[in-house]
DNA sequence: CAGTATCCCCGTAGATACTG
DNA sequence: CAGTATCTACGGGGATACTG
């Protein structure tokens, strides 16, 4: 089935938070855990932690850990997720058309 | 937040079956309920019914009902979902890169 | 043929508390 | 600062049975 790579992509960027996290890192460049939590509105440290871990395992973000006190960990986008941005833009345009279809009254 | 149209798109094509259903209708053109169920591997009539209903409400498919005996209902893709195909192809290419990242051993 | 009604399971998301 | 452990809630997805 030819759509299985699409399914694969959806597995990796699906869920409630992942795209929001990627989007936030995109806008901020290198960013730390607590800064990220402040900017991704409403996310708990648990969810952020889980999602960052998965995104890292899927190769979408890079994690840099500095063994300092207090601890410092920085996150940034990988090349893979930067390629994703273009795709998301076209998906966004399509989503906009869906929106217009569903709200013709506005 | 600029990604909300993406979220909107994901809401509409998300879930386990929707892309599979769209893909199947794309390959078959106009198609009937039971034919669709046979070609979308593993789907129950309940799930197919639910998903077709939502896809229709979101403007992705067209439903033609003929009041015959036995009843005949045909489904086909709308223009909206045909525009989606191009986007899905680029998403599929990206998903393929993710796949290559995760399985460098193969 | 083309569905709907009902009940159930399990995985994702979240709240709370705690730690190196 | 940067997380993890534990428990709970909710909803998508599914099995089964039934119908115009």
Short mmCIF file of C-alpha atoms (C1' of nucleotides) in Angstrom, two decimals:
data_model
loop_
_atom_site.label_atom_id
_atom_site.label_comp_id
_atom_site.label_asym_id
_atom_site.label_seq_id
_atom_site.Cartn_x
_atom_site.Cartn_y
_atom_site.Cartn_z
CA UNK A 1 0.00 0.00 0.00
CA UNK A 2 1.51 3.22 -1.17
CA UNK A 3 0.22 5.39 1.63
CA UNK A 4 2.15 3.63 4.35
CA UNK A 5 4.90 6.23 4.33
CA UNK A 6 2.21 8.81 4.89
CA UNK A 7 1.03 6.77 7.82
CA UNK A 8 4.63 6.64 8.95
CA UNK A 9 4.88 10.42 8.77
CA UNK A 10 1.62 10.79 10.66
CA UNK A 11 2.85 8.47 13.39
CA UNK A 12 5.88 10.66 13.86
CA UNK A 13 4.18 14.07 13.84
CA UNK A 14 0.77 12.99 15.15
CA UNK A 15 -0.53 13.51 18.64
CA UNK A 16 -1.57 16.68 20.33
CA UNK A 17 1.79 18.35 20.94
CA UNK A 18 4.45 17.35 18.44
CA UNK A 19 3.77 19.86 15.70
CA UNK A 20 3.39 22.60 18.28
CA UNK A 21 6.76 21.71 19.76
CA UNK A 22 8.44 21.60 16.36
CA UNK A 23 6.85 24.89 15.43
CA UNK A 24 8.03 26.52 18.65
CA UNK A 25 11.60 25.32 18.24
CA UNK A 26 11.53 26.52 14.64
CA UNK A 27 10.65 30.01 15.78
CA UNK A 28 13.16 30.09 18.62
CA UNK A 29 16.14 28.17 17.30
CA UNK A 30 18.10 26.50 20.08
CA UNK A 31 15.96 26.42 23.20
CA UNK A 32 16.01 24.99 26.72
CA UNK A 33 13.46 22.72 28.39
CA UNK A 34 11.81 25.24 30.67
CA UNK A 35 11.76 27.94 28.01
CA UNK A 36 10.04 25.48 25.71
CA UNK A 37 7.49 24.60 28.35
CA UNK A 38 6.70 28.27 28.85
CA UNK A 39 6.22 28.86 25.12
CA UNK A 40 4.21 25.74 24.29
CA UNK A 41 0.99 26.88 25.87
CA UNK A 42 -0.56 24.44 28.33
CA UNK A 43 1.91 21.57 28.07
CA UNK A 44 3.04 19.81 31.24
CA UNK A 45 6.64 18.84 31.85
CA UNK A 46 5.59 15.21 31.59
CA UNK A 47 4.10 15.59 28.14
CA UNK A 48 6.97 17.78 26.99
CA UNK A 49 9.49 15.26 28.22
CA UNK A 50 7.74 12.33 26.57
CA UNK A 51 7.29 14.11 23.27
CA UNK A 52 10.85 15.43 23.12
CA UNK A 53 12.12 11.93 23.74
CA UNK A 54 10.06 10.50 20.90
CA UNK A 55 10.94 13.34 18.56
CA UNK A 56 14.59 12.73 19.29
CA UNK A 57 14.26 8.99 18.67
CA UNK A 58 12.53 9.73 15.38
CA UNK A 59 15.37 12.03 14.36
CA UNK A 60 13.33 15.24 14.34
CA UNK A 61 15.18 17.13 17.04
CA UNK A 62 18.70 17.27 18.38
CA UNK A 63 19.36 17.21 22.10
CA UNK A 64 22.51 18.71 23.60
CA UNK A 65 23.20 18.02 27.24
CA UNK A 66 25.77 20.01 29.19
CA UNK A 67 26.85 18.52 32.47
CA UNK A 68 26.79 21.71 34.47
CA UNK A 69 25.19 22.68 37.73
CA UNK A 70 22.44 23.62 37.36
CA UNK A 71 21.87 21.20 34.47
CA UNK A 72 21.50 22.65 30.99
CA UNK A 73 19.90 20.86 28.04
CA UNK A 74 19.25 22.45 24.69
CA UNK A 75 17.02 21.35 21.85
CA UNK A 76 17.04 22.26 18.17
CA UNK A 77 15.52 21.03 14.91
CA UNK A 78 17.30 18.43 12.81
CA UNK A 79 17.62 18.62 9.03
CA UNK A 80 14.83 16.07 8.78
CA UNK A 81 12.31 18.26 10.55
CA UNK A 82 13.41 21.30 8.60
CA UNK A 83 12.48 19.47 5.41
CA UNK A 84 9.11 18.83 6.99
CA UNK A 85 8.31 22.52 7.23
CA UNK A 86 7.77 22.87 3.48
CA UNK A 87 5.38 19.93 3.48
CA UNK A 88 3.51 21.37 6.42
CA UNK A 89 3.07 24.65 4.60
CA UNK A 90 1.29 22.95 1.72
CA UNK A 91 -0.74 20.88 4.16
CA UNK A 92 -1.63 24.10 5.93
CA UNK A 93 -2.86 25.63 2.68
CA UNK A 94 -5.01 22.61 2.08
CA UNK A 95 -6.30 22.74 5.67
CA UNK A 96 -7.28 26.33 4.99
CA UNK A 97 -9.40 25.22 2.05
CA UNK A 98 -11.10 22.63 4.22
CA UNK A 99 -11.79 25.38 6.71
CA UNK A 100 -13.35 27.56 4.03
CA UNK A 101 -15.50 24.63 2.92
CA UNK A 102 -16.80 24.03 6.42
CA UNK A 103 -17.42 27.68 7.25
CA UNK A 104 -18.87 29.15 4.06
CA UNK A 105 -21.03 31.42 6.23
CA UNK A 106 -18.08 33.39 7.61
CA UNK B 1 -0.55 30.14 15.77
CA UNK B 2 0.18 29.45 12.15
CA UNK B 3 -0.01 25.70 12.39
CA UNK B 4 -3.68 25.60 13.23
CA UNK B 5 -4.67 24.93 9.65
CA UNK B 6 -2.30 22.00 9.75
CA UNK B 7 -4.07 20.81 12.85
CA UNK B 8 -7.29 21.32 11.00
CA UNK B 9 -6.06 19.19 8.14
CA UNK B 10 -4.90 16.50 10.54
CA UNK B 11 -8.28 16.44 12.24
CA UNK B 12 -9.91 15.79 8.91
CA UNK B 13 -7.54 13.12 7.59
CA UNK B 14 -6.39 11.72 10.94
CA UNK B 15 -7.54 8.47 12.50
CA UNK B 16 -6.78 4.97 11.46
CA UNK B 17 -8.90 4.62 8.31
CA UNK B 18 -9.51 7.92 6.54
CA UNK B 19 -6.43 8.05 4.36
CA UNK B 20 -6.84 4.41 3.48
CA UNK B 21 -10.43 5.04 2.42
CA UNK B 22 -9.47 8.09 0.34
CA UNK B 23 -6.66 6.17 -1.23
CA UNK B 24 -8.94 3.29 -2.13
CA UNK B 25 -11.58 5.52 -3.68
CA UNK B 26 -8.85 7.30 -5.62
CA UNK B 27 -7.74 4.03 -7.14
CA UNK B 28 -11.23 2.83 -7.93
CA UNK B 29 -13.14 5.95 -8.88
CA UNK B 30 -16.83 5.66 -8.09
CA UNK B 31 -17.34 2.80 -5.69
CA UNK B 32 -20.09 1.21 -3.62
CA UNK B 33 -20.16 0.55 0.13
CA UNK B 34 -19.55 -3.17 0.14
CA UNK B 35 -16.91 -2.97 -2.57
CA UNK B 36 -15.14 -0.39 -0.47
CA UNK B 37 -15.32 -2.58 2.61
CA UNK B 38 -13.82 -5.46 0.68
CA UNK B 39 -10.92 -3.34 -0.59
CA UNK B 40 -10.08 -1.52 2.63
CA UNK B 41 -8.47 -4.41 4.38
CA UNK B 42 -9.79 -5.18 7.84
CA UNK B 43 -12.33 -2.39 8.22
CA UNK B 44 -15.73 -3.18 9.75
CA UNK B 45 -18.93 -1.79 8.29
CA UNK B 46 -19.32 0.28 11.43
CA UNK B 47 -15.98 1.98 11.04
CA UNK B 48 -16.47 2.41 7.31
CA UNK B 49 -19.88 3.95 7.87
CA UNK B 50 -18.61 6.34 10.55
CA UNK B 51 -15.63 7.44 8.53
CA UNK B 52 -17.56 7.92 5.30
CA UNK B 53 -20.03 10.08 7.15
CA UNK B 54 -17.32 12.30 8.58
CA UNK B 55 -15.48 12.48 5.29
CA UNK B 56 -18.67 13.58 3.62
CA UNK B 57 -19.34 16.24 6.25
CA UNK B 58 -15.81 17.53 5.81
CA UNK B 59 -16.32 17.76 2.07
CA UNK B 60 -13.80 15.12 1.09
CA UNK B 61 -16.13 12.66 -0.57
CA UNK B 62 -19.38 12.78 -2.50
CA UNK B 63 -22.21 10.39 -1.71
CA UNK B 64 -24.82 9.45 -4.30
CA UNK B 65 -27.83 7.56 -3.09
CA UNK B 66 -30.16 5.79 -5.52
CA UNK B 67 -33.49 4.77 -4.13
CA UNK B 68 -33.62 1.36 -5.69
CA UNK B 69 -34.23 -2.08 -4.35
CA UNK B 70 -31.77 -3.34 -3.36
CA UNK B 71 -30.37 0.03 -2.23
CA UNK B 72 -27.38 1.45 -4.10
CA UNK B 73 -25.06 4.12 -2.75
CA UNK B 74 -21.92 5.28 -4.52
CA UNK B 75 -18.96 7.23 -3.21
CA UNK B 76 -16.36 9.30 -5.02
CA UNK B 77 -13.67 11.84 -4.21
CA UNK B 78 -14.46 15.55 -4.18
CA UNK B 79 -12.20 18.22 -5.71
CA UNK B 80 -11.01 19.02 -2.20
CA UNK B 81 -9.63 15.57 -1.58
CA UNK B 82 -8.12 15.44 -5.05
CA UNK B 83 -6.06 18.50 -4.15
CA UNK B 84 -4.97 16.64 -1.06
CA UNK B 85 -3.30 13.89 -3.06
CA UNK B 86 -0.41 16.12 -4.13
CA UNK B 87 0.23 17.14 -0.54
CA UNK B 88 0.13 13.53 0.58
CA UNK B 89 2.71 12.62 -2.01
CA UNK B 90 5.21 15.09 -0.57
CA UNK B 91 4.33 13.96 2.93
CA UNK B 92 4.90 10.41 1.79
CA UNK B 93 8.36 11.32 0.50
CA UNK B 94 9.18 12.89 3.82
CA UNK B 95 7.84 9.83 5.66
CA UNK B 96 10.16 7.75 3.54
CA UNK B 97 13.13 9.78 4.76
CA UNK B 98 12.03 9.28 8.33
CA UNK B 99 11.85 5.58 7.60
CA UNK B 100 15.38 5.57 6.22
CA UNK B 101 16.57 7.44 9.31
CA UNK B 102 15.03 4.91 11.65
CA UNK B 103 16.13 1.81 9.77
CA UNK B 104 19.68 2.56 8.65
CA UNK B 105 20.50 -1.11 9.21
CA UNK B 106 18.21 -2.37 6.44
"C1'" DC C 1 -27.25 -3.80 0.12
"C1'" DA C 2 -26.08 -0.35 3.20
"C1'" DG C 3 -25.97 0.66 7.02
"C1'" DT C 4 -27.16 1.55 12.86
"C1'" DA C 5 -27.33 0.29 18.15
"C1'" DT C 6 -24.98 -1.19 21.99
"C1'" DC C 7 -21.35 -2.39 24.82
"C1'" DC C 8 -16.33 -2.80 25.76
"C1'" DC C 9 -11.15 -2.32 25.55
"C1'" DC C 10 -7.02 -0.02 25.45
"C1'" DG C 11 -3.90 3.71 24.55
"C1'" DT C 12 -3.12 8.68 24.81
"C1'" DA C 13 -3.39 12.59 27.68
"C1'" DG C 14 -3.34 14.70 32.09
"C1'" DA C 15 -2.82 15.58 37.37
"C1'" DT C 16 0.03 15.13 41.15
"C1'" DA C 17 4.07 14.20 43.55
"C1'" DC C 18 8.86 13.50 43.71
"C1'" DT C 19 14.36 13.65 42.34
"C1'" DG C 20 19.56 13.97 40.61
"C1'" DC D 1 16.97 23.01 35.95
"C1'" DA D 2 15.35 19.10 33.78
"C1'" DG D 3 13.19 15.82 34.23
"C1'" DT D 4 10.62 10.72 36.16
"C1'" DA D 5 6.95 7.73 38.81
"C1'" DT D 6 2.39 6.75 39.63
"C1'" DC D 7 -2.30 6.94 39.08
"C1'" DT D 8 -6.62 8.36 36.76
"C1'" DA D 9 -9.85 10.00 32.93
"C1'" DC D 10 -11.45 10.07 28.39
"C1'" DG D 11 -12.34 8.90 23.70
"C1'" DG D 12 -11.17 6.45 19.41
"C1'" DG D 13 -11.52 2.12 17.80
"C1'" DG D 14 -13.60 -2.48 17.73
"C1'" DA D 15 -16.86 -6.81 18.35
"C1'" DT D 16 -21.34 -8.26 18.05
"C1'" DA D 17 -26.01 -8.08 16.90
"C1'" DC D 18 -29.68 -6.10 14.44
"C1'" DT D 19 -32.65 -3.37 10.45
"C1'" DG D 20 -35.05 -0.57 6.40
#
